[in-house]
Coordinates of C-alpha atoms and ligand atoms in Angstrom, one line a residue:
X1 CA 0.9 -4.5 -35.7
X2 CA -2.8 -4.5 -35.9
X3 CA -4.4 -1.5 -37.5
X4 CA -5.9 1.1 -35.1
X5 CA -9.6 1.2 -34.8
X6 CA -11.2 4.4 -36.1
X7 CA -11.9 5.5 -32.5
X8 CA -8.2 5.2 -31.6
X9 CA -7.2 7.1 -34.7
X10 CA -9.7 9.9 -34.1
X11 CA -8.5 10.5 -30.5
X12 CA -5.5 12.8 -30.3
X13 CA -2.8 11.0 -28.3
X14 CA -1.4 12.9 -25.3
X15 CA 2.2 13.6 -26.0
X16 CA 5.0 13.3 -23.5
X17 CA 8.7 13.9 -23.5
X18 CA 9.5 10.5 -24.9
X19 CA 7.1 11.0 -27.8
X20 CA 8.7 14.3 -28.4
X21 CA 12.1 12.6 -28.7
X22 CA 10.6 10.1 -31.1
X23 CA 9.0 12.8 -33.2
X24 CA 12.4 14.5 -33.5
X25 CA 14.1 11.2 -34.4
X26 CA 11.5 10.7 -37.1
X27 CA 12.2 14.1 -38.5
X28 CA 15.9 13.6 -38.6
X29 CA 15.6 10.1 -39.9
X30 CA 17.8 8.8 -37.0
X31 CA 16.5 5.3 -37.0
X32 CA 15.4 5.2 -40.7
X33 CA 11.9 5.9 -39.6
X34 CA 11.7 2.9 -37.3
X35 CA 10.2 2.7 -33.8
X36 CA 10.8 -0.4 -31.9
X37 CA 10.3 -0.7 -28.1
X38 CA 10.2 -3.6 -25.7
X39 CA 9.0 -4.5 -22.2
X40 CA 11.8 -6.4 -20.4
X41 CA 10.6 -8.0 -17.2
X42 CA 12.7 -10.3 -15.1
X43 CA 10.5 -13.4 -14.4
X44 CA 11.1 -13.3 -10.7
X45 CA 7.5 -12.4 -9.7
X46 CA 4.1 -11.4 -11.0
X47 CA 3.7 -8.1 -12.8
X48 CA 2.2 -5.1 -10.9
X49 CA 0.5 -1.9 -11.8
X50 CA 3.8 -0.1 -12.3
X51 CA 4.7 -2.7 -14.9
X52 CA 1.4 -2.0 -16.5
X53 CA 2.4 1.7 -16.9
X54 CA 5.6 0.6 -18.6
X55 CA 3.8 -1.8 -20.9
X56 CA 1.2 0.8 -21.9
X57 CA 3.9 3.3 -22.5
X58 CA 6.1 1.0 -24.6
X59 CA 3.3 -0.6 -26.5
X60 CA 1.4 2.6 -26.9
X61 CA 4.4 4.2 -28.6
X62 CA 4.9 1.2 -30.9
X63 CA 1.2 1.2 -31.8
X64 CA 0.9 4.9 -32.5
X65 CA 4.1 5.1 -34.6
X66 CA 3.3 1.9 -36.5
X67 CA 6.3 0.4 -34.9
X68 CA 7.0 -2.9 -33.1
X69 CA 6.9 -3.9 -29.5
X70 CA 8.8 -6.9 -28.1
X71 CA 8.1 -8.9 -24.9
X72 CA 11.5 -9.9 -23.7
X73 CA 12.3 -11.8 -20.5
X74 CA 15.4 -10.6 -18.8
X75 CA 16.1 -14.1 -17.4
X76 CA 19.7 -13.7 -16.3
X77 CA 19.3 -14.6 -12.6
X78 CA 18.4 -18.3 -12.4
X79 CA 18.1 -18.4 -8.6
X80 CA 15.1 -16.2 -8.5
X81 CA 13.3 -17.0 -11.7
X82 CA 10.6 -19.5 -12.5
X83 CA 8.4 -20.7 -15.4
X84 CA 5.3 -19.9 -13.4
X85 CA 6.3 -16.2 -13.5
X86 CA 7.0 -16.4 -17.3
X87 CA 3.5 -17.8 -17.8
X88 CA 1.8 -15.2 -15.6
X89 CA 3.6 -12.3 -17.3
X90 CA 2.6 -13.5 -20.8
X91 CA -1.0 -13.7 -19.6
X92 CA -0.9 -10.3 -18.1
X93 CA 0.7 -8.5 -21.1
X94 CA -1.9 -10.1 -23.4
X95 CA -4.7 -9.1 -21.1
X96 CA -3.5 -5.5 -21.2
X97 CA -3.9 -5.7 -24.9
X98 CA -0.2 -5.1 -25.7
X99 CA 0.3 -6.9 -29.0
X100 CA 3.9 -8.3 -29.2
X101 CA 2.9 -10.1 -32.4
X102 CA 4.2 -13.4 -31.1
X103 CA 7.6 -12.0 -30.2
X104 CA 8.2 -13.6 -26.8
X105 CA 12.0 -13.3 -26.5
X106 CA 14.4 -14.4 -23.8
X107 CA 17.8 -13.0 -22.8
X108 CA 18.9 -16.6 -22.2
X109 CA 18.7 -17.2 -26.0
X110 CA 21.5 -14.6 -26.3
X111 CA 23.8 -16.1 -23.7
X112 CA 26.3 -17.5 -26.3
X113 CA 26.4 -14.1 -28.1
X114 CA 27.0 -12.3 -24.8
X115 CA 29.8 -14.7 -24.0
X116 CA 31.4 -14.1 -27.4
X117 CA 31.1 -10.3 -26.9
X118 CA 32.8 -10.7 -23.5
X119 CA 35.6 -12.5 -25.2
X120 CA 35.9 -9.6 -27.7
X121 CA 36.2 -7.2 -24.8
X122 CA 38.9 -9.3 -23.1
X123 CA 40.8 -9.4 -26.4
X124 CA 40.6 -5.6 -26.6
X125 CA 42.1 -5.4 -23.1
X126 CA 38.7 -4.0 -21.9
X127 CA 37.7 -6.8 -19.5
X128 CA 39.5 -8.9 -16.9
X129 CA 38.9 -11.8 -14.6
X130 CA 39.1 -10.6 -10.9
X131 CA 39.6 -12.8 -7.9
X132 CA 38.5 -10.3 -5.3
X133 CA 35.6 -11.5 -3.3
X134 CA 32.3 -9.5 -3.0
X135 CA 33.4 -7.6 0.2
X136 CA 36.7 -6.7 -1.3
X137 CA 35.2 -5.5 -4.5
X138 CA 32.8 -3.3 -2.5
X139 CA 35.7 -1.9 -0.5
X140 CA 37.9 -1.2 -3.6
X141 CA 35.0 0.5 -5.3
X142 CA 35.3 3.6 -3.1
X143 CA 32.3 5.8 -2.4
X144 CA 30.4 8.7 -4.0
X145 CA 33.0 11.1 -2.6
X146 CA 36.2 8.9 -2.7
X147 CA 37.6 7.3 -5.8
X148 CA 38.1 3.5 -5.9
X149 CA 41.3 1.7 -6.2
X150 CA 42.5 -0.7 -8.9
X151 CA 42.0 -4.4 -8.5
X152 CA 45.3 -6.2 -8.1
X153 CA 44.0 -8.4 -11.0
X154 CA 43.2 -5.7 -13.4
X155 CA 46.5 -6.1 -15.3
X156 CA 46.3 -9.7 -16.1
X157 CA 47.3 -10.5 -19.7
X158 CA 44.7 -11.1 -22.4
X159 CA 45.9 -14.7 -22.6
X160 CA 45.5 -15.3 -18.9
X161 CA 42.0 -13.6 -18.9
X162 CA 40.9 -15.7 -21.9
X163 CA 42.0 -18.8 -20.2
X164 CA 40.4 -18.0 -16.8
X165 CA 37.2 -16.8 -18.4
X166 CA 36.9 -20.0 -20.4
X167 CA 37.5 -22.0 -17.2
X168 CA 34.9 -20.0 -15.4
X169 CA 32.4 -21.0 -18.0
X170 CA 33.5 -24.6 -17.8
X171 CA 32.6 -24.7 -14.2
X172 CA 36.1 -25.0 -12.7
X173 CA 35.4 -22.5 -10.0
X174 CA 33.0 -22.1 -7.1
X175 CA 30.4 -19.4 -6.8
X176 CA 32.0 -16.1 -5.9
X177 CA 35.5 -17.3 -6.6
X178 CA 36.0 -15.1 -9.7
X179 CA 34.1 -12.5 -11.7
X180 CA 34.6 -10.9 -15.1
X181 CA 34.8 -7.1 -14.9
X182 CA 35.0 -4.4 -17.5
X183 CA 38.1 -2.3 -17.3
X184 CA 36.9 1.3 -17.3
X185 CA 37.9 3.7 -14.6
X186 CA 38.2 3.2 -10.9
X187 CA 38.3 6.9 -10.3
X188 CA 35.2 7.7 -12.3
X189 CA 32.8 10.1 -10.5
X190 CA 30.1 7.6 -11.7
X191 CA 30.5 4.6 -9.4
X192 CA 28.8 2.4 -12.1
X193 CA 31.9 2.9 -14.3
X194 CA 34.3 1.7 -11.7
X195 CA 35.2 -1.7 -13.3
X196 CA 31.6 -3.1 -13.1
X197 CA 31.0 -6.8 -13.0
X198 CA 30.0 -8.4 -16.2
X199 CA 29.7 -12.1 -15.2
X200 CA 29.2 -13.9 -11.9
X201 CA 29.7 -17.6 -11.3
X202 CA 26.3 -19.1 -10.3
X203 CA 26.0 -22.9 -10.2
X204 CA 22.2 -23.0 -10.4
X205 CA 19.8 -24.6 -12.8
X206 CA 18.2 -22.1 -15.1
X207 CA 14.4 -22.5 -16.0
X208 CA 15.2 -22.5 -19.7
X209 CA 18.9 -23.3 -20.2
X210 CA 19.1 -25.9 -17.4
X211 CA 22.8 -26.5 -16.5
X212 CA 24.3 -25.2 -19.8
X213 CA 25.7 -22.2 -18.0
X214 CA 27.3 -21.6 -14.6
X215 CA 28.2 -18.0 -15.4
X216 CA 25.5 -15.4 -15.7
X217 CA 25.6 -11.9 -17.1
X218 CA 24.8 -8.9 -14.9
X219 CA 21.9 -6.6 -15.8
X220 CA 24.1 -3.8 -17.1
X221 CA 26.1 -6.1 -19.3
X222 CA 23.2 -8.0 -20.7
X223 CA 20.6 -5.3 -21.2
X224 CA 22.2 -3.2 -23.9
X225 CA 23.2 -6.4 -25.8
X226 CA 19.6 -7.6 -25.7
X227 CA 18.3 -4.3 -27.0
X228 CA 21.0 -4.3 -29.7
X229 CA 20.3 -7.8 -30.9
X230 CA 16.6 -7.0 -31.2
X231 CA 17.2 -3.8 -33.0
X232 CA 15.3 -1.8 -30.4
X233 CA 15.3 1.9 -31.2
X234 CA 14.2 3.4 -27.8
X235 CA 15.1 1.5 -24.7
X236 CA 12.7 3.0 -22.2
X237 CA 13.5 2.3 -18.5
X238 CA 12.8 3.8 -15.1
X239 CA 14.9 6.6 -13.5
X240 CA 17.1 4.5 -11.3
X241 CA 18.9 3.5 -14.5
X242 CA 19.8 7.1 -15.4
X243 CA 23.3 6.7 -13.8
X244 CA 23.7 3.4 -15.6
X245 CA 23.2 4.9 -19.0
X246 CA 27.0 5.8 -19.4
X247 CA 27.7 2.2 -18.9
X248 CA 25.0 1.1 -21.3
X249 CA 26.6 3.4 -23.9
X250 CA 30.2 2.3 -23.0
X251 CA 29.5 -1.4 -23.6
X252 CA 27.8 -0.9 -26.9
X253 CA 30.4 1.6 -28.1
X254 CA 33.3 -0.7 -27.1
X255 CA 31.6 -3.6 -28.9
X256 CA 30.9 -1.4 -31.9
X257 CA 27.5 -2.9 -32.4
X258 CA 24.1 -1.4 -33.1
X259 CA 23.3 1.1 -30.3
X260 CA 19.7 1.9 -29.2
X261 CA 19.0 5.0 -27.1
X262 CA 18.2 4.5 -23.4
X263 CA 15.5 6.9 -22.1
X264 CA 14.5 7.1 -18.5
X265 CA 11.1 8.0 -17.0
X266 CA 9.6 8.2 -13.5
X267 CA 8.3 4.9 -12.2
X268 CA 4.8 4.7 -10.8
X269 CA 4.6 4.8 -7.0
X270 CA 1.1 4.3 -5.6
X271 CA 0.2 5.1 -2.0
X272 CA -1.3 2.6 0.5
X273 CA 0.5 -0.3 -1.2
X274 CA 4.0 -1.7 -1.9
X275 CA 5.4 -2.3 -5.3
X276 CA 8.7 -3.9 -4.9
X277 CA 8.7 -7.5 -6.1
X278 CA 10.7 -8.6 -3.1
X279 CA 8.0 -7.2 -0.7
X280 CA 5.1 -8.6 -2.8
X281 CA 6.8 -12.0 -2.7
X282 CA 7.1 -11.7 1.1
X283 CA 3.4 -11.0 1.4
X284 CA 2.7 -14.1 -0.6
X285 CA 5.2 -16.4 1.1
X286 CA 4.1 -15.3 4.6
X287 CA 0.5 -15.8 3.6
X288 CA -0.5 -12.3 4.4
X289 CA -2.6 -12.5 1.2
X290 CA -4.2 -15.3 -0.8
X291 CA -1.4 -15.6 -3.4
X292 CA 0.0 -13.2 -6.1
X293 CA -3.5 -12.7 -7.4
X294 CA -5.1 -11.8 -4.1
X295 CA -7.6 -9.0 -5.1
X296 CA -5.8 -6.6 -2.6
X297 CA -2.5 -7.0 -4.3
X298 CA -1.3 -4.2 -6.7
X299 CA -0.5 -7.0 -9.2
X300 CA -2.2 -7.1 -12.6
X301 CA -3.5 -10.5 -11.8
X302 CA -4.8 -9.3 -8.5
X303 CA -6.5 -6.3 -10.0
X304 CA -8.0 -8.5 -12.7
X305 CA -9.4 -10.9 -10.1
X306 CA -10.8 -7.9 -8.3
X307 CA -12.7 -6.9 -11.3
X308 CA -10.5 -4.3 -12.9
X309 CA -10.8 -4.0 -16.7
X310 CA -8.2 -3.5 -19.4
X311 CA -10.0 -0.3 -20.3
X312 CA -9.6 1.1 -16.8
X313 CA -5.9 0.3 -16.8
X314 CA -5.5 2.1 -20.1
X315 CA -7.4 5.1 -18.7
X316 CA -5.3 5.1 -15.6
X317 CA -2.1 5.1 -17.6
X318 CA -3.4 8.1 -19.7
X319 CA -4.4 10.0 -16.6
X320 CA -1.0 9.6 -14.8
X321 CA 1.0 10.4 -17.9
X322 CA 4.8 10.1 -18.2
X323 CA 7.1 12.3 -16.1
X324 CA 10.8 12.8 -15.6
X325 CA 10.6 13.2 -11.8
X326 CA 9.5 10.6 -9.2
X327 CA 6.2 11.3 -7.4
X328 CA 3.6 9.4 -5.4
X329 CA 0.3 8.7 -7.2
X330 CA -2.9 8.7 -5.2
X331 CA -4.6 5.3 -5.4
X332 CA -7.8 7.2 -5.6
X333 CA -6.9 7.9 -9.2
X334 CA -6.9 4.2 -9.9
X335 CA -10.2 3.9 -8.2
X336 CA -11.5 6.8 -10.3
X337 CA -10.4 5.1 -13.5
X338 CA -12.2 1.9 -12.7
X339 CA -15.4 3.6 -11.6
X340 CA -15.5 5.6 -14.8
X341 CA -15.3 2.4 -16.9
X342 CA -17.6 0.3 -14.8
X343 CA -20.3 2.9 -14.7
X344 CA -20.4 2.6 -18.5
X345 CA -20.8 -1.2 -18.7
X346 CA -21.4 -2.8 -15.3
X347 CA -24.7 -4.7 -15.2
X348 CA -26.9 -3.3 -12.4
X349 CA -28.3 -5.8 -9.9
X350 CA -29.8 -5.7 -6.4
X351 CA -28.0 -7.4 -3.5
X352 CA -28.5 -7.0 0.2
X353 CA -25.3 -7.5 2.2
X354 CA -26.9 -7.3 5.7
X355 CA -30.4 -8.5 5.4
X356 CA -33.3 -7.1 7.5
X357 CA -36.7 -8.7 6.9
X358 CA -39.6 -6.5 5.7
X359 CA -43.2 -7.9 5.5
X360 CA -45.8 -6.0 3.7
X361 CA -49.1 -5.6 5.6
X362 CA -52.1 -6.2 3.3
X363 CA -50.0 -7.4 0.4
X364 CA -51.8 -10.6 -0.7
X365 CA -50.1 -13.9 0.2
X366 CA -48.7 -15.9 -2.7
X367 CA -49.0 -13.0 -5.0
X368 CA -46.0 -12.2 -7.1
X369 CA -45.6 -9.2 -9.4
X370 CA -43.0 -9.1 -12.1
X371 CA -41.2 -5.8 -12.7
X372 CA -38.8 -4.8 -15.5
X373 CA -35.5 -3.6 -14.2
X374 CA -32.9 -1.8 -16.3
X375 CA -29.6 -3.5 -16.7
X376 CA -27.7 -0.4 -17.4
X377 CA -29.1 3.1 -17.4
X378 CA -25.9 4.2 -19.4
X379 CA -26.4 1.6 -22.1
X380 CA -29.9 0.8 -23.4
X381 CA -28.5 -2.1 -25.4
X382 CA -27.9 -3.9 -22.1
X383 CA -31.7 -4.5 -22.0
X384 CA -33.8 -5.3 -19.0
X385 CA -34.4 -8.2 -16.6
X386 CA -37.4 -9.4 -14.6
X387 CA -37.6 -8.8 -10.8
X388 CA -40.2 -10.6 -8.8
X389 CA -41.8 -8.7 -6.0
X390 CA -43.6 -10.3 -3.1
X391 CA -45.0 -10.0 0.4
X392 CA -41.7 -10.8 2.2
X393 CA -38.6 -8.9 1.3
X394 CA -35.2 -8.1 2.7
X395 CA -33.7 -4.7 2.8
X396 CA -30.3 -3.5 4.0
X397 CA -30.1 -3.3 7.8
X398 CA -28.4 0.0 7.4
X399 CA -31.4 1.4 5.5
X400 CA -33.4 1.5 8.7
X401 CA -32.8 3.6 11.8
X402 CA -34.8 3.9 14.9
X403 CA -33.2 7.2 15.9
X404 CA -32.0 8.7 12.7
X405 CA -29.8 11.7 12.4
X406 CA -31.1 14.7 10.5
X407 CA -31.0 14.1 6.7
X408 CA -31.5 10.3 6.9
X409 CA -33.8 9.7 4.0
X410 CA -34.3 6.0 4.3
X411 CA -36.7 4.1 6.5
X412 CA -37.6 5.2 10.0
X413 CA -40.5 4.2 12.3
X414 CA -43.6 5.8 10.8
X415 CA -41.5 7.0 7.8
X416 CA -41.9 6.2 4.1
X417 CA -39.5 5.1 1.5
X418 CA -39.7 3.7 -2.1
X419 CA -38.6 0.2 -2.9
X420 CA -36.6 0.4 -6.1
X421 CA -38.9 -0.6 -9.1
X422 CA -41.7 -1.3 -6.5
X423 CA -44.0 0.5 -4.1
X424 CA -43.8 3.2 -1.5
X425 CA -43.8 1.5 1.9
X426 CA -44.4 2.9 5.4
X427 CA -42.8 1.4 8.5
X428 CA -45.7 0.6 10.9
X429 CA -44.1 -1.7 13.4
X430 CA -40.6 -2.6 14.5
X431 CA -40.2 -6.2 15.7
X432 CA -37.3 -6.9 18.1
X433 CA -35.8 -10.1 19.6
X434 CA -35.4 -10.6 23.3
X435 CA -32.1 -8.7 23.2
X436 CA -33.7 -5.6 21.6
X437 CA -32.2 -6.2 18.2
X438 CA -34.4 -5.2 15.3
X439 CA -35.3 -8.4 13.4
X440 CA -38.2 -7.4 11.2
X441 CA -40.2 -4.4 10.0
X442 CA -43.9 -4.6 9.3
X443 CA -44.7 -2.1 6.6
X444 CA -47.8 -1.0 4.9
X445 CA -47.6 -0.2 1.2
X446 CA -49.5 2.1 -1.1
X447 CA -51.0 0.0 -3.9
X448 CA -51.3 3.0 -6.2
X449 CA -47.6 3.8 -6.0
X450 CA -46.1 1.1 -8.1
X451 CA -43.0 2.5 -9.9
X452 CA -43.8 3.4 -13.5
X453 CA -47.4 2.2 -13.6
X454 CA -48.9 3.6 -10.4
X455 CA -51.4 6.5 -10.3
X456 CA -50.2 7.9 -7.0
X457 CA -48.4 11.3 -7.3
X458 CA -46.8 10.9 -3.9
X459 CA -43.1 11.6 -3.7
X460 CA -40.7 10.3 -1.1
X461 CA -37.0 11.3 -0.6
X462 CA -35.4 7.9 -0.4
X463 CA -35.3 4.8 -2.7
X464 CA -33.8 1.7 -1.3
X465 CA -33.0 -1.7 -2.8
X466 CA -34.4 -5.0 -1.8
X467 CA -34.5 -8.7 -2.6
X468 CA -37.4 -11.1 -2.5
X469 CA -37.2 -13.4 0.6
X470 CA -38.5 -16.4 -1.4
X471 CA -36.2 -16.2 -4.4
X472 CA -33.1 -14.5 -3.1
X473 CA -29.8 -16.4 -3.6
X474 CA -27.3 -16.6 -0.8
X475 CA -23.7 -15.8 -1.5
X476 CA -20.4 -14.8 0.1
X477 CA -19.3 -11.3 -0.6
X478 CA -15.8 -10.1 0.0
X479 CA -15.3 -6.4 0.7
X480 CA -11.8 -5.3 0.0
X481 CA -10.1 -2.2 1.1
X482 CA -6.6 -0.8 0.9
X483 CA -3.9 -3.3 2.0
X484 CA -2.0 -0.8 4.2
X485 CA -3.1 1.8 6.7
X486 CA -0.2 4.2 5.9
X487 CA 0.5 6.1 2.7
X488 CA 4.0 4.9 2.1
X489 CA 4.4 1.5 3.8
X490 CA 7.7 0.8 2.1
X491 CA 9.3 3.7 4.0
X492 CA 8.3 2.2 7.4
X493 CA 10.9 0.1 9.2
X494 CA 8.4 -2.6 10.1
X495 CA 6.4 -2.2 7.0
X496 CA 4.4 -5.4 7.6
X497 CA 3.0 -4.0 10.8
X498 CA 1.0 -1.5 8.8
X499 CA -1.2 -4.0 7.1
X500 CA -4.8 -2.9 7.2
X501 CA -6.7 -5.4 9.4
X502 CA -9.9 -4.5 7.6
X503 CA -8.5 -4.9 4.1
X504 CA -10.8 -7.9 3.7
X505 CA -14.2 -8.2 5.3
X506 CA -16.2 -11.3 4.5
X507 CA -19.9 -11.1 4.4
X508 CA -21.2 -14.7 4.6
X509 CA -24.9 -14.5 4.0
X510 CA -25.5 -11.8 1.5
X511 CA -28.8 -12.1 -0.4
X512 CA -28.8 -11.5 -4.1
X513 CA -31.5 -11.1 -6.7
X514 CA -31.9 -14.5 -8.5
X515 CA -30.4 -13.3 -11.8
X516 CA -27.0 -13.3 -10.0
X517 CA -27.1 -17.0 -9.6
X518 CA -26.0 -17.2 -13.2
X519 CA -23.2 -14.6 -12.8
X520 CA -19.9 -15.6 -14.4
X521 CA -16.4 -14.5 -13.9
X522 CA -15.3 -11.8 -16.2
X523 CA -18.5 -9.8 -16.0
X524 CA -18.8 -6.7 -13.9
X525 CA -21.8 -5.8 -11.8
X526 CA -23.0 -2.8 -9.9
X527 CA -24.9 -3.9 -6.8
X528 CA -27.1 -0.8 -6.7
X529 CA -26.1 1.7 -4.0
X530 CA -23.4 -0.7 -2.7
X531 CA -20.5 -0.8 -5.2
X532 CA -19.0 -2.6 -8.1
X533 CA -18.6 -6.4 -7.9
X534 CA -17.5 -9.4 -9.9
X535 CA -17.5 -13.1 -9.4
X536 CA -14.3 -14.4 -7.8
X537 CA -12.9 -16.7 -10.4
X538 CA -10.9 -18.9 -8.0
X539 CA -14.0 -19.7 -5.9
X540 CA -16.0 -20.1 -9.0
X541 CA -13.6 -22.7 -10.3
X542 CA -14.0 -24.5 -7.0
X543 CA -17.8 -24.5 -7.4
X544 CA -18.6 -21.6 -5.0
X545 CA -20.4 -18.4 -5.8
X546 CA -18.4 -15.6 -4.2
X547 CA -18.4 -11.9 -5.2
X548 CA -15.4 -9.6 -4.9
X549 CA -16.0 -5.9 -4.4
X550 CA -14.0 -4.1 -7.1
X551 CA -14.6 -0.6 -5.7
X552 CA -17.2 1.3 -3.7
X553 CA -19.5 3.7 -5.4
X554 CA -18.3 7.2 -5.1
X555 CA -21.4 8.6 -3.3
X556 CA -22.5 5.2 -2.1
X557 CA -25.1 6.0 0.5
X558 CA -26.0 9.6 -0.2
X559 CA -27.1 9.2 -3.8
X560 CA -30.8 8.9 -4.3
X561 CA -31.7 6.9 -7.3
X562 CA -34.6 8.4 -9.2
X563 CA -37.4 6.0 -9.9
Ligands
ATP601 P1 12.8 -5.7 -9.2 O1 12.0 -5.2 -8.0 O2 13.1 -7.2 -9.3 O3 14.0 -4.8 -9.6 P2 11.3 -4.4 -11.3 O4 10.0 -4.1 -10.7 O5 12.2 -3.4 -11.6 O6 11.9 -5.5 -10.4 P3 11.6 -5.7 -13.8 O7 11.1 -7.0 -14.2 O8 13.0 -5.4 -13.9 O9 11.0 -5.4 -12.4 O10 10.8 -4.6 -14.6 C1 10.5 -4.7 -16.0 C2 10.2 -3.3 -16.5 O11 9.2 -2.6 -15.8 C3 11.5 -2.4 -16.4 O12 11.7 -1.8 -17.6 C4 11.1 -1.5 -15.3 O13 11.8 -0.2 -15.5 C5 9.6 -1.4 -15.4 N1 9.0 -1.0 -14.1 C6 9.2 -1.7 -13.0 N2 8.6 -1.1 -12.0 C7 7.9 0.0 -12.5 C8 7.1 1.0 -11.9 N3 6.8 1.0 -10.6 N4 6.7 2.0 -12.8 C9 7.0 1.9 -14.1 N5 7.7 1.0 -14.6 C10 8.2 0.0 -13.9
MG602 MG1 14.3 -4.1 -12.1

């Protein structure tokens, strides 16, 4: 584990009920002072922000207690898993800064051990091969209020079970023909203990083990063994596994092997999006979005492509904390976390999304003035850049109104406004096309009012951004919004009908200050007064300059920038 930075050490870590358990364990010496956590994704999709919470939690604990953190793929379901998902998960976990010190582990590496353990349970009379089909097993299982009934196969001899299990493994039976079940208690009030399935026959190629196996362990059987083999101390999972804990414990106790402690916490639910991998996969497969990393997806790769930073994800995880009860988290908190971070380091720039031409009356033709613009008012070390001012400019169409409502402090006929870093201008004439659309404003300017150096003491209420008509760079800008129009789309019967039709608005001919022609993926920008943006890395790779809006500015249009 890398040493903490001084800043990390100095900052008191927020505690939570899991850390309290660990503090107690360290006091009593329960795990000989060790702390070892893991993040165990199934490689059946890309990771989402809920997984990020789990990663931050598990890794954060390992880091703060000088422990270890494993990345382990729970690859026990060959029909749904792919190498592409493995690769994306490794990339995402690394990006989140969770240091697994090279320990990329796979459940499939333990298949032989799991098989041997199953044989041990059969020998103890604690597991049997069952020929009931899936429907029958469900029927025999009973309900929450009625006990189940014994399988007619539960009293097979050890010898017969060993033989059948061996033949299951050898591939003598078809999918679904037989299963291996633990022999526990068909009358248990906990349905999970009613002779749960340990192995299924699945004739499918596995992305790592190929055709070595045609029986695959179930989650419950596999998970505790994986934790045990890796010497995990605290096996942290989400609340839906609370009722599975007795089974986790039963397996490890019956095997008599090293036994980590399972602890459950509340999963992250975020409004205006969906988080189930099945639903995310459907969005991708039905092309409702541009792949798993579409900037509207709650996936880590989507958020990264949208311009989210590792720091913002960390802050978000800190803000939401760790609870024992499920709740819905407002997506506004995530937006808050990214704004907080971007405000600190995003480079400021001027970009006009809907250009309206402004020509300055009396400004000499072919004269250009160079102005120094601050790259980041929050960070002097970010330096300054040059802006070139001229006679013909573009401003934002929405910064001009012919019939303004009260309190509109931007440009109006006969009104004055300051151009950021430039002069105070006055709208003298509104030029319209044959359909009455405003196409140009002719404005006078006060030569004494140049920002910073001018002698004029005049003050105006509004400051607006602009670009130079001669030098501006054209680009596509994508404005993203929430993917769904309802708070909890997953609870809607036809959840796909609640997609937000305006979740992506493409602006084709935005005009940017020339410095943005050199913008690169991975940097964050604040287009002044408009929002936070980043270069879309997919388009960039294809040779196109496209900007993604990460998030709007909180007070986008009301804030008046002093200058
Ligand atoms: P599936 O939808 O396929 O069940 P899953 O989202 O539970 O998938 P896993 O790959 O099993 O995905 O999850 C890996 C780890 O991430 C698990 O420990 C799980 O508890 C945790 N996790 C998954 N979703 C969330 C969530 N929304 N909030 C917090 N942790 C989560
Ligand atoms: Mg799961």
